[in-house]
């Protein structure tokens, strides 16, 4: 089968939930993908920050094969070795004391929202409101969608789950004003991904922590996109010199195998007793074994160091583009989550790059987003720029810029 057959089959049988590019990949290795027609691509998207170790990394493949040979699934009615091991690994390398496992980012946020509500309910306090940020993205399930500060995500699904309020990203005053008697938590991405790679100032994050402490409000970090080494540290919060009370992970946590996790301090996590929350698949043998392999590889194989080094190189190259094209207004990000803000829309640029064998992405309509595997080299960056530059040249003329 070529691209065409898969495209036709998809269009006939799959819900039209996604605007898909006309490509069906069949093979991957490192930062390279091959489609069903045999065309090769350089991947600067990594399955949207999922394949942080590149495609089919040998350590992930080996872990999955070995685990599949032994046992794939039992149930959370029993103890699960790899789940316990992954939990220990995450606790040892974060602020957290306990981990709840699920299967996606939205589910991890659902767990966090339920956890903070129950935490206050157990104390006999009527605190259930959650303050989240404008332009945030927390997922597509009912609670995660309600937490998401984007009208376009809510459209057609009202009435939303109650008691969510959105404030401008980066304003402590706005959070202070929004906090009331019933506020349970502030939910924030340490770097907004879908919102256009928006960076909060370090002071803002520190003030947010102090404000939450002052008001007795919990702080939840959604690190679904920024966790698992993406920013050059295992978790993005490490850049800000503060710690959240609750953190959610998913995307890059298991090298491409579906997984989600919600981490919390002992004090907060203790509210989840037997029967309070659960997931059939959450933390099963296969996903946990892949997670252990992914996290160990990120920590042990110089992946973070490479992310920082190549991230700086990429930043330099994107800033060169900014100097050369007046429609580029800002280059921002950390490690290998980078955004290039423009005054023009990015969708056509992304499509043209794809035709030329480069996978990039556009967030918030006008921000080109770069989320390559963390194992890419400077030569890969040069190759990427070599494809992107001639595409950008087409937008240089006054009538299109
Ligand atoms: C992708 C994403 C989610 C949703 O994750 P799913 O696995 O698609 O449910 C939530 N939060 C952030 C910050 C994300 O980037």
mmCIF file of C-alpha atoms and ligand atoms in Angstrom:
data_model
loop_
_atom_site.group_PDB
_atom_site.id
_atom_site.type_symbol
_atom_site.label_atom_id
_atom_site.label_comp_id
_atom_site.label_asym_id
_atom_site.label_seq_id
_atom_site.Cartn_x
_atom_site.Cartn_y
_atom_site.Cartn_z
ATOM 1 C CA UNK A 1 0.000 0.000 0.000
ATOM 2 C CA UNK A 2 1.099 3.540 -0.746
ATOM 3 C CA UNK A 3 0.035 6.844 0.805
ATOM 4 C CA UNK A 4 -3.045 6.925 -1.406
ATOM 5 C CA UNK A 5 -4.602 3.698 -0.108
ATOM 6 C CA UNK A 6 -4.219 4.673 3.540
ATOM 7 C CA UNK A 7 -5.543 8.166 2.862
ATOM 8 C CA UNK A 8 -8.634 6.767 1.118
ATOM 9 C CA UNK A 9 -9.243 4.231 3.863
ATOM 10 C CA UNK A 10 -8.898 6.887 6.559
ATOM 11 C CA UNK A 11 -11.278 9.225 4.783
ATOM 12 C CA UNK A 12 -13.844 6.491 4.411
ATOM 13 C CA UNK A 13 -13.765 4.945 7.898
ATOM 14 C CA UNK A 14 -12.213 7.267 10.481
ATOM 15 C CA UNK A 15 -13.966 10.229 12.125
ATOM 16 C CA UNK A 16 -12.891 13.478 10.555
ATOM 17 C CA UNK A 17 -11.521 14.777 13.854
ATOM 18 C CA UNK A 18 -8.150 15.797 12.423
ATOM 19 C CA UNK A 19 -7.048 17.923 9.512
ATOM 20 C CA UNK A 20 -4.435 15.510 8.212
ATOM 21 C CA UNK A 21 -1.572 16.048 5.792
ATOM 22 C CA UNK A 22 -1.664 13.684 2.796
ATOM 23 C CA UNK A 23 1.133 11.469 4.076
ATOM 24 C CA UNK A 24 1.136 8.019 5.705
ATOM 25 C CA UNK A 25 4.426 7.161 7.369
ATOM 26 C CA UNK A 26 5.478 3.537 7.527
ATOM 27 C CA UNK A 27 8.934 3.595 9.075
ATOM 28 C CA UNK A 28 11.066 5.719 11.329
ATOM 29 C CA UNK A 29 14.565 5.833 12.762
ATOM 30 C CA UNK A 30 15.999 8.659 14.841
ATOM 31 C CA UNK A 31 14.835 11.954 13.366
ATOM 32 C CA UNK A 32 13.925 10.387 9.989
ATOM 33 C CA UNK A 33 10.585 9.113 8.732
ATOM 34 C CA UNK A 34 9.685 7.290 5.531
ATOM 35 C CA UNK A 35 6.214 7.396 3.995
ATOM 36 C CA UNK A 36 4.341 4.656 2.158
ATOM 37 C CA UNK A 37 5.565 5.979 -1.211
ATOM 38 C CA UNK A 38 9.174 5.729 -0.064
ATOM 39 C CA UNK A 39 9.725 9.475 0.457
ATOM 40 C CA UNK A 40 12.010 10.459 3.342
ATOM 41 C CA UNK A 41 11.436 13.241 5.848
ATOM 42 C CA UNK A 42 13.402 15.068 8.517
ATOM 43 C CA UNK A 43 11.202 15.171 11.615
ATOM 44 C CA UNK A 44 11.157 18.408 13.628
ATOM 45 C CA UNK A 45 7.848 17.583 15.287
ATOM 46 C CA UNK A 46 8.509 14.180 16.939
ATOM 47 C CA UNK A 47 4.835 13.217 17.035
ATOM 48 C CA UNK A 48 4.154 16.529 18.843
ATOM 49 C CA UNK A 49 6.826 16.199 21.525
ATOM 50 C CA UNK A 50 6.184 12.477 21.997
ATOM 51 C CA UNK A 51 9.141 10.755 20.312
ATOM 52 C CA UNK A 52 11.717 12.620 22.388
ATOM 53 C CA UNK A 53 14.302 9.890 21.777
ATOM 54 C CA UNK A 54 13.572 9.774 18.058
ATOM 55 C CA UNK A 55 11.709 7.049 16.242
ATOM 56 C CA UNK A 56 12.141 3.442 17.301
ATOM 57 C CA UNK A 57 15.004 4.151 19.702
ATOM 58 C CA UNK A 58 16.749 0.795 20.349
ATOM 59 C CA UNK A 59 16.321 1.000 24.140
ATOM 60 C CA UNK A 60 12.576 1.645 23.812
ATOM 61 C CA UNK A 61 12.137 -1.096 21.198
ATOM 62 C CA UNK A 62 14.070 -3.587 23.311
ATOM 63 C CA UNK A 63 12.074 -2.747 26.455
ATOM 64 C CA UNK A 64 8.749 -3.137 24.628
ATOM 65 C CA UNK A 65 9.796 -6.433 23.003
ATOM 66 C CA UNK A 66 11.035 -7.918 26.244
ATOM 67 C CA UNK A 67 7.989 -6.828 28.187
ATOM 68 C CA UNK A 68 5.575 -8.039 25.493
ATOM 69 C CA UNK A 69 7.246 -11.432 25.607
ATOM 70 C CA UNK A 70 6.599 -11.685 29.352
ATOM 71 C CA UNK A 71 3.376 -9.919 30.184
ATOM 72 C CA UNK A 72 1.415 -7.024 28.649
ATOM 73 C CA UNK A 73 -1.454 -6.378 31.020
ATOM 74 C CA UNK A 74 -2.962 -7.617 34.234
ATOM 75 C CA UNK A 75 -4.868 -5.019 36.235
ATOM 76 C CA UNK A 76 -4.373 -2.437 38.945
ATOM 77 C CA UNK A 77 -6.037 -4.984 41.227
ATOM 78 C CA UNK A 78 -2.498 -6.396 41.408
ATOM 79 C CA UNK A 79 0.990 -5.017 41.788
ATOM 80 C CA UNK A 80 2.814 -4.173 38.571
ATOM 81 C CA UNK A 81 6.615 -4.240 38.707
ATOM 82 C CA UNK A 82 7.431 -1.788 35.906
ATOM 83 C CA UNK A 83 4.765 0.660 37.181
ATOM 84 C CA UNK A 84 6.347 0.694 40.639
ATOM 85 C CA UNK A 85 9.773 1.120 39.049
ATOM 86 C CA UNK A 86 8.638 4.044 36.885
ATOM 87 C CA UNK A 87 6.956 5.688 39.877
ATOM 88 C CA UNK A 88 10.168 5.430 41.902
ATOM 89 C CA UNK A 89 12.174 6.853 39.023
ATOM 90 C CA UNK A 90 9.828 9.840 38.669
ATOM 91 C CA UNK A 91 9.696 10.474 42.418
ATOM 92 C CA UNK A 92 13.492 10.234 42.761
ATOM 93 C CA UNK A 93 13.893 12.815 40.015
ATOM 94 C CA UNK A 94 11.177 15.303 40.911
ATOM 95 C CA UNK A 95 9.496 17.240 43.735
ATOM 96 C CA UNK A 96 6.800 14.577 43.982
ATOM 97 C CA UNK A 97 6.209 11.737 46.438
ATOM 98 C CA UNK A 98 3.554 9.742 44.588
ATOM 99 C CA UNK A 99 2.418 9.019 41.038
ATOM 100 C CA UNK A 100 -0.951 8.098 39.536
ATOM 101 C CA UNK A 101 -0.768 6.531 36.070
ATOM 102 C CA UNK A 102 -3.227 6.918 33.207
ATOM 103 C CA UNK A 103 -3.003 6.950 29.401
ATOM 104 C CA UNK A 104 -2.913 10.520 28.109
ATOM 105 C CA UNK A 105 -2.366 14.159 28.926
ATOM 106 C CA UNK A 106 -6.052 14.950 29.221
ATOM 107 C CA UNK A 107 -6.516 12.052 31.621
ATOM 108 C CA UNK A 108 -3.570 13.206 33.708
ATOM 109 C CA UNK A 109 -5.188 16.640 33.977
ATOM 110 C CA UNK A 110 -8.545 15.047 34.834
ATOM 111 C CA UNK A 111 -6.784 13.244 37.662
ATOM 112 C CA UNK A 112 -5.170 16.489 38.854
ATOM 113 C CA UNK A 113 -8.499 18.342 38.798
ATOM 114 C CA UNK A 114 -10.230 15.559 40.725
ATOM 115 C CA UNK A 115 -7.323 15.356 43.175
ATOM 116 C CA UNK A 116 -7.352 19.027 44.146
ATOM 117 C CA UNK A 117 -11.136 19.072 44.498
ATOM 118 C CA UNK A 118 -11.058 16.042 46.777
ATOM 119 C CA UNK A 119 -8.105 17.409 48.729
ATOM 120 C CA UNK A 120 -10.178 20.385 49.883
ATOM 121 C CA UNK A 121 -13.398 18.408 50.144
ATOM 122 C CA UNK A 122 -11.674 16.027 52.580
ATOM 123 C CA UNK A 123 -10.744 19.035 54.698
ATOM 124 C CA UNK A 124 -14.346 20.193 54.704
ATOM 125 C CA UNK A 125 -13.478 23.248 52.609
ATOM 126 C CA UNK A 126 -15.614 24.423 49.707
ATOM 127 C CA UNK A 127 -12.781 25.024 47.310
ATOM 128 C CA UNK A 128 -13.334 23.802 43.794
ATOM 129 C CA UNK A 129 -12.538 26.667 41.451
ATOM 130 C CA UNK A 130 -9.516 26.322 39.188
ATOM 131 C CA UNK A 131 -7.746 29.288 37.681
ATOM 132 C CA UNK A 132 -6.085 28.543 34.369
ATOM 133 C CA UNK A 133 -4.520 30.656 31.660
ATOM 134 C CA UNK A 134 -5.780 32.224 28.466
ATOM 135 C CA UNK A 135 -4.348 30.410 25.408
ATOM 136 C CA UNK A 136 -3.651 27.357 27.567
ATOM 137 C CA UNK A 137 -4.177 23.802 26.381
ATOM 138 C CA UNK A 138 -4.960 20.962 28.773
ATOM 139 C CA UNK A 139 -6.720 18.373 26.622
ATOM 140 C CA UNK A 140 -10.055 17.430 25.077
ATOM 141 C CA UNK A 141 -11.990 15.594 27.788
ATOM 142 C CA UNK A 142 -14.742 17.533 29.553
ATOM 143 C CA UNK A 143 -12.735 18.777 32.542
ATOM 144 C CA UNK A 144 -9.468 19.242 30.661
ATOM 145 C CA UNK A 145 -11.375 21.094 27.943
ATOM 146 C CA UNK A 146 -13.037 23.323 30.541
ATOM 147 C CA UNK A 147 -9.577 24.064 31.935
ATOM 148 C CA UNK A 148 -8.364 25.021 28.456
ATOM 149 C CA UNK A 149 -8.486 28.789 27.960
ATOM 150 C CA UNK A 150 -9.383 28.768 24.261
ATOM 151 C CA UNK A 151 -12.890 29.466 22.919
ATOM 152 C CA UNK A 152 -12.292 27.454 19.769
ATOM 153 C CA UNK A 153 -11.751 24.298 21.846
ATOM 154 C CA UNK A 154 -15.063 24.843 23.721
ATOM 155 C CA UNK A 155 -17.160 25.513 20.646
ATOM 156 C CA UNK A 156 -20.180 23.202 20.381
ATOM 157 C CA UNK A 157 -19.623 21.507 23.728
ATOM 158 C CA UNK A 158 -21.322 23.862 26.148
ATOM 159 C CA UNK A 159 -22.365 23.838 28.931
ATOM 160 C CA UNK A 160 -18.815 23.354 30.163
ATOM 161 C CA UNK A 161 -17.862 21.883 33.517
ATOM 162 C CA UNK A 162 -18.247 24.722 36.009
ATOM 163 C CA UNK A 163 -15.788 26.644 38.143
ATOM 164 C CA UNK A 164 -12.984 27.342 35.721
ATOM 165 C CA UNK A 165 -11.755 30.873 35.167
ATOM 166 C CA UNK A 166 -9.090 32.087 32.757
ATOM 167 C CA UNK A 167 -6.587 34.859 33.321
ATOM 168 C CA UNK A 168 -3.896 36.332 31.057
ATOM 169 C CA UNK A 169 -0.697 34.243 30.998
ATOM 170 C CA UNK A 170 2.093 36.149 32.740
ATOM 171 C CA UNK A 171 0.061 38.407 35.039
ATOM 172 C CA UNK A 172 0.315 37.685 38.776
ATOM 173 C CA UNK A 173 -2.097 40.538 39.476
ATOM 174 C CA UNK A 174 -4.741 38.844 37.357
ATOM 175 C CA UNK A 175 -4.340 35.624 39.354
ATOM 176 C CA UNK A 176 -4.454 37.566 42.623
ATOM 177 C CA UNK A 177 -7.678 39.220 41.526
ATOM 178 C CA UNK A 178 -9.228 35.930 40.419
ATOM 179 C CA UNK A 179 -8.433 34.059 43.637
ATOM 180 C CA UNK A 180 -11.425 33.833 45.934
ATOM 181 C CA UNK A 181 -12.687 31.839 48.900
ATOM 182 C CA UNK A 182 -13.522 28.890 46.652
ATOM 183 C CA UNK A 183 -10.284 28.727 44.672
ATOM 184 C CA UNK A 184 -8.650 25.300 44.858
ATOM 185 C CA UNK A 185 -5.772 25.571 42.413
ATOM 186 C CA UNK A 186 -3.914 27.460 39.744
ATOM 187 C CA UNK A 187 -3.209 25.334 36.670
ATOM 188 C CA UNK A 188 -0.477 26.441 34.280
ATOM 189 C CA UNK A 189 1.881 25.145 31.606
ATOM 190 C CA UNK A 190 5.441 26.242 32.494
ATOM 191 C CA UNK A 191 5.752 26.990 28.769
ATOM 192 C CA UNK A 192 2.546 27.175 26.732
ATOM 193 C CA UNK A 193 2.917 24.730 23.843
ATOM 194 C CA UNK A 194 -0.257 24.788 21.757
ATOM 195 C CA UNK A 195 -0.745 28.455 22.685
ATOM 196 C CA UNK A 196 2.334 29.342 20.598
ATOM 197 C CA UNK A 197 5.413 28.501 22.693
ATOM 198 C CA UNK A 198 4.715 31.298 25.182
ATOM 199 C CA UNK A 199 7.381 31.804 27.827
ATOM 200 C CA UNK A 200 6.484 33.088 31.274
ATOM 201 C CA UNK A 201 9.066 35.303 32.995
ATOM 202 C CA UNK A 202 10.982 33.510 35.778
ATOM 203 C CA UNK A 203 9.846 36.119 38.339
ATOM 204 C CA UNK A 204 6.237 35.516 37.366
ATOM 205 C CA UNK A 205 6.503 31.812 38.118
ATOM 206 C CA UNK A 206 8.172 32.535 41.460
ATOM 207 C CA UNK A 207 5.528 35.123 42.383
ATOM 208 C CA UNK A 208 2.804 32.668 41.374
ATOM 209 C CA UNK A 209 4.233 30.095 43.770
ATOM 210 C CA UNK A 210 4.416 32.660 46.575
ATOM 211 C CA UNK A 211 0.854 33.820 45.892
ATOM 212 C CA UNK A 212 -0.493 30.258 45.995
ATOM 213 C CA UNK A 213 1.301 29.664 49.313
ATOM 214 C CA UNK A 214 -0.071 32.914 50.717
ATOM 215 C CA UNK A 215 -3.650 32.015 49.754
ATOM 216 C CA UNK A 216 -3.514 28.297 50.552
ATOM 217 C CA UNK A 217 -4.126 27.456 46.897
ATOM 218 C CA UNK A 218 -2.490 24.484 45.153
ATOM 219 C CA UNK A 219 -0.252 24.954 42.136
ATOM 220 C CA UNK A 220 -0.567 22.462 39.270
ATOM 221 C CA UNK A 221 1.945 22.373 36.425
ATOM 222 C CA UNK A 222 0.796 20.807 33.178
ATOM 223 C CA UNK A 223 4.094 19.434 31.864
ATOM 224 C CA UNK A 224 2.458 17.137 29.341
ATOM 225 C CA UNK A 225 4.443 18.843 26.576
ATOM 226 C CA UNK A 226 7.390 20.352 28.491
ATOM 227 C CA UNK A 227 8.248 17.285 30.605
ATOM 228 C CA UNK A 228 10.367 14.270 29.684
ATOM 229 C CA UNK A 229 13.447 16.334 28.905
ATOM 230 C CA UNK A 230 11.953 18.634 26.269
ATOM 231 C CA UNK A 231 13.381 21.857 27.759
ATOM 232 C CA UNK A 232 16.830 20.463 28.588
ATOM 233 C CA UNK A 233 15.877 19.478 32.131
ATOM 234 C CA UNK A 234 13.763 16.432 32.943
ATOM 235 C CA UNK A 235 10.947 18.820 33.940
ATOM 236 C CA UNK A 236 10.521 22.453 32.923
ATOM 237 C CA UNK A 237 9.711 23.611 36.463
ATOM 238 C CA UNK A 238 13.383 23.020 37.326
ATOM 239 C CA UNK A 239 14.251 26.161 35.343
ATOM 240 C CA UNK A 240 12.201 28.364 37.646
ATOM 241 C CA UNK A 241 13.606 27.466 41.059
ATOM 242 C CA UNK A 242 10.162 26.540 42.367
ATOM 243 C CA UNK A 243 8.104 23.380 42.740
ATOM 244 C CA UNK A 244 4.432 22.723 42.061
ATOM 245 C CA UNK A 245 2.157 20.675 44.332
ATOM 246 C CA UNK A 246 0.880 18.613 41.427
ATOM 247 C CA UNK A 247 2.325 17.943 37.963
ATOM 248 C CA UNK A 248 0.935 16.170 34.932
ATOM 249 C CA UNK A 249 2.958 14.303 32.304
ATOM 250 C CA UNK A 250 2.196 12.314 29.169
ATOM 251 C CA UNK A 251 3.503 12.881 25.625
ATOM 252 C CA UNK A 252 7.238 12.063 25.811
ATOM 253 C CA UNK A 253 7.098 9.917 28.931
ATOM 254 C CA UNK A 254 7.147 6.475 27.279
ATOM 255 C CA UNK A 255 8.844 7.047 23.929
ATOM 256 C CA UNK A 256 5.600 6.891 21.940
ATOM 257 C CA UNK A 257 3.627 4.316 23.899
ATOM 258 C CA UNK A 258 0.439 5.890 25.329
ATOM 259 C CA UNK A 259 0.889 6.917 28.961
ATOM 260 C CA UNK A 260 -0.094 9.686 31.322
ATOM 261 C CA UNK A 261 0.987 10.436 34.851
ATOM 262 C CA UNK A 262 -0.051 12.727 37.643
ATOM 263 C CA UNK A 263 2.559 13.419 40.288
ATOM 264 C CA UNK A 264 1.891 15.036 43.645
ATOM 265 C CA UNK A 265 3.371 15.673 47.054
ATOM 266 C CA UNK A 266 2.480 13.211 49.801
ATOM 267 C CA UNK A 267 0.216 15.739 51.491
ATOM 268 C CA UNK A 268 -1.948 16.198 48.413
ATOM 269 C CA UNK A 269 -1.671 12.678 46.983
ATOM 270 C CA UNK A 270 -2.877 11.189 50.264
ATOM 271 C CA UNK A 271 -6.413 12.286 49.408
ATOM 272 C CA UNK A 272 -6.607 9.616 46.686
ATOM 273 C CA UNK A 273 -7.548 6.485 48.621
ATOM 274 C CA UNK A 274 -8.967 3.201 47.293
ATOM 275 C CA UNK A 275 -11.966 3.774 45.033
ATOM 276 C CA UNK A 276 -11.418 7.520 44.563
ATOM 277 C CA UNK A 277 -9.972 7.362 41.079
ATOM 278 C CA UNK A 278 -8.640 4.760 38.686
ATOM 279 C CA UNK A 279 -7.814 3.582 35.189
ATOM 280 C CA UNK A 280 -7.973 0.104 33.669
ATOM 281 C CA UNK A 281 -4.907 0.545 31.492
ATOM 282 C CA UNK A 282 -3.094 3.150 33.594
ATOM 283 C CA UNK A 283 0.505 2.123 34.220
ATOM 284 C CA UNK A 284 0.176 -1.321 32.687
ATOM 285 C CA UNK A 285 3.219 -3.495 32.029
ATOM 286 C CA UNK A 286 3.835 -2.425 28.460
ATOM 287 C CA UNK A 287 3.518 1.348 28.845
ATOM 288 C CA UNK A 288 5.384 1.375 32.157
ATOM 289 C CA UNK A 289 8.265 -0.692 30.785
ATOM 290 C CA UNK A 290 8.520 1.739 27.867
ATOM 291 C CA UNK A 291 8.361 4.617 30.366
ATOM 292 C CA UNK A 292 11.190 3.213 32.462
ATOM 293 C CA UNK A 293 13.324 2.799 29.339
ATOM 294 C CA UNK A 294 12.488 6.309 28.125
ATOM 295 C CA UNK A 295 13.175 8.095 31.407
ATOM 296 C CA UNK A 296 16.390 6.129 32.048
ATOM 297 C CA UNK A 297 17.630 6.869 28.541
ATOM 298 C CA UNK A 298 16.831 10.573 28.910
ATOM 299 C CA UNK A 299 18.719 10.684 32.211
ATOM 300 C CA UNK A 300 21.626 8.402 31.350
ATOM 301 C CA UNK A 301 22.489 8.805 27.687
ATOM 302 C CA UNK A 302 23.398 12.502 27.558
ATOM 303 C CA UNK A 303 20.005 13.344 26.064
ATOM 304 C CA UNK A 304 19.476 16.421 28.266
ATOM 305 C CA UNK A 305 22.956 17.722 27.499
ATOM 306 C CA UNK A 306 22.339 17.252 23.786
ATOM 307 C CA UNK A 307 18.980 18.986 24.077
ATOM 308 C CA UNK A 308 20.598 22.038 25.680
ATOM 309 C CA UNK A 309 23.491 22.139 23.196
ATOM 310 C CA UNK A 310 21.488 21.623 20.007
ATOM 311 C CA UNK A 311 18.695 23.793 21.436
ATOM 312 C CA UNK A 312 21.130 26.694 21.693
ATOM 313 C CA UNK A 313 22.382 26.008 18.188
ATOM 314 C CA UNK A 314 18.811 25.941 16.853
ATOM 315 C CA UNK A 315 18.021 29.189 18.682
ATOM 316 C CA UNK A 316 21.014 30.819 17.007
ATOM 317 C CA UNK A 317 19.944 29.600 13.564
ATOM 318 C CA UNK A 318 16.343 30.751 14.073
ATOM 319 C CA UNK A 319 17.610 34.152 15.192
ATOM 320 C CA UNK A 320 19.591 34.339 11.943
ATOM 321 C CA UNK A 321 16.313 33.788 10.105
ATOM 322 C CA UNK A 322 14.693 36.503 12.220
ATOM 323 C CA UNK A 323 17.413 38.918 11.179
ATOM 324 C CA UNK A 324 16.838 38.088 7.500
ATOM 325 C CA UNK A 325 13.023 38.070 7.280
ATOM 326 C CA UNK A 326 11.069 41.057 8.510
ATOM 327 C CA UNK A 327 7.891 38.995 9.000
ATOM 328 C CA UNK A 328 9.610 37.058 11.806
ATOM 329 C CA UNK A 329 9.003 38.926 15.063
ATOM 330 C CA UNK A 330 10.356 36.700 17.815
ATOM 331 C CA UNK A 331 12.266 33.503 18.501
ATOM 332 C CA UNK A 332 11.427 31.944 21.863
ATOM 333 C CA UNK A 333 11.523 28.699 23.778
ATOM 334 C CA UNK A 334 13.811 26.556 25.858
ATOM 335 C CA UNK A 335 15.826 23.500 24.940
ATOM 336 C CA UNK A 336 14.070 21.887 21.996
ATOM 337 C CA UNK A 337 10.647 23.456 22.287
ATOM 338 C CA UNK A 338 11.122 26.493 20.082
ATOM 339 C CA UNK A 339 8.701 28.912 18.503
ATOM 340 C CA UNK A 340 9.245 31.450 15.746
ATOM 341 C CA UNK A 341 6.512 34.089 15.854
ATOM 342 C CA UNK A 342 5.571 35.725 12.560
ATOM 343 C CA UNK A 343 3.239 38.416 11.270
ATOM 344 C CA UNK A 344 1.949 35.944 8.659
ATOM 345 C CA UNK A 345 0.092 32.659 8.988
ATOM 346 C CA UNK A 346 2.203 29.537 9.127
ATOM 347 C CA UNK A 347 -0.042 26.801 7.682
ATOM 348 C CA UNK A 348 1.173 27.135 4.084
ATOM 349 C CA UNK A 349 4.807 27.253 5.161
ATOM 350 C CA UNK A 350 4.305 23.999 7.078
ATOM 351 C CA UNK A 351 2.691 22.348 4.020
ATOM 352 C CA UNK A 352 5.439 23.506 1.687
ATOM 353 C CA UNK A 353 8.116 22.249 4.065
ATOM 354 C CA UNK A 354 6.390 18.866 4.188
ATOM 355 C CA UNK A 355 6.448 18.631 0.401
ATOM 356 C CA UNK A 356 10.180 19.283 0.594
ATOM 357 C CA UNK A 357 10.711 16.559 3.199
ATOM 358 C CA UNK A 358 10.656 18.578 6.428
ATOM 359 C CA UNK A 359 8.098 18.125 9.203
ATOM 360 C CA UNK A 360 7.468 21.225 11.277
ATOM 361 C CA UNK A 361 4.309 22.559 12.829
ATOM 362 C CA UNK A 362 2.413 25.762 13.404
ATOM 363 C CA UNK A 363 0.807 26.730 16.712
ATOM 364 C CA UNK A 364 -1.602 29.609 17.351
ATOM 365 C CA UNK A 365 -1.765 30.233 13.564
ATOM 366 C CA UNK A 366 1.325 32.429 13.282
ATOM 367 C CA UNK A 367 4.001 30.646 15.302
ATOM 368 C CA UNK A 368 6.187 28.038 13.623
ATOM 369 C CA UNK A 369 6.881 25.423 16.271
ATOM 370 C CA UNK A 370 9.941 23.187 16.380
ATOM 371 C CA UNK A 371 9.772 20.054 18.557
ATOM 372 C CA UNK A 372 12.465 17.768 17.162
ATOM 373 C CA UNK A 373 13.605 14.573 18.865
ATOM 374 C CA UNK A 374 16.056 15.488 21.638
ATOM 375 C CA UNK A 375 18.731 13.360 19.943
ATOM 376 C CA UNK A 376 19.077 15.527 16.825
ATOM 377 C CA UNK A 377 22.450 16.904 15.769
ATOM 378 C CA UNK A 378 23.597 20.335 14.655
ATOM 379 C CA UNK A 379 23.849 18.874 11.139
ATOM 380 C CA UNK A 380 20.120 18.035 11.330
ATOM 381 C CA UNK A 381 19.438 21.664 12.288
ATOM 382 C CA UNK A 382 21.492 22.863 9.309
ATOM 383 C CA UNK A 383 19.542 20.531 7.028
ATOM 384 C CA UNK A 384 16.248 21.813 8.451
ATOM 385 C CA UNK A 385 17.266 25.443 7.928
ATOM 386 C CA UNK A 386 18.394 24.547 4.407
ATOM 387 C CA UNK A 387 14.846 23.419 3.591
ATOM 388 C CA UNK A 388 13.018 26.158 5.525
ATOM 389 C CA UNK A 389 14.958 29.134 4.149
ATOM 390 C CA UNK A 390 13.926 28.813 0.479
ATOM 391 C CA UNK A 391 10.303 28.329 1.607
ATOM 392 C CA UNK A 392 10.476 31.524 3.687
ATOM 393 C CA UNK A 393 11.998 33.346 0.684
ATOM 394 C CA UNK A 394 8.664 33.007 -1.114
ATOM 395 C CA UNK A 395 7.044 35.134 1.582
ATOM 396 C CA UNK A 396 9.579 37.913 1.404
ATOM 397 C CA UNK A 397 7.810 39.941 -1.294
ATOM 398 C CA UNK A 398 5.736 42.897 -0.064
ATOM 399 C CA UNK A 399 2.369 41.641 -1.367
ATOM 400 C CA UNK A 400 2.428 38.487 0.796
ATOM 401 C CA UNK A 401 4.148 39.769 3.920
HETATM 402 C C1 LIG B 1 -0.967 17.577 24.359
HETATM 403 C C2 LIG B 1 -1.292 18.272 25.622
HETATM 404 C C3 LIG B 1 -2.339 17.845 26.443
HETATM 405 C C4 LIG B 1 -3.300 16.749 26.038
HETATM 406 O O1 LIG B 1 -2.683 15.522 25.947
HETATM 407 P P1 LIG B 1 -3.486 14.283 25.275
HETATM 408 O O2 LIG B 1 -2.556 13.132 25.453
HETATM 409 O O3 LIG B 1 -3.724 14.655 23.849
HETATM 410 O O4 LIG B 1 -4.761 14.130 26.012
HETATM 411 C C5 LIG B 1 -2.504 18.472 27.666
HETATM 412 N N1 LIG B 1 -1.694 19.473 28.049
HETATM 413 C C6 LIG B 1 -0.685 19.910 27.282
HETATM 414 C C7 LIG B 1 0.197 21.015 27.779
HETATM 415 C C8 LIG B 1 -0.449 19.342 26.032
HETATM 416 O O5 LIG B 1 0.539 19.802 25.255
#
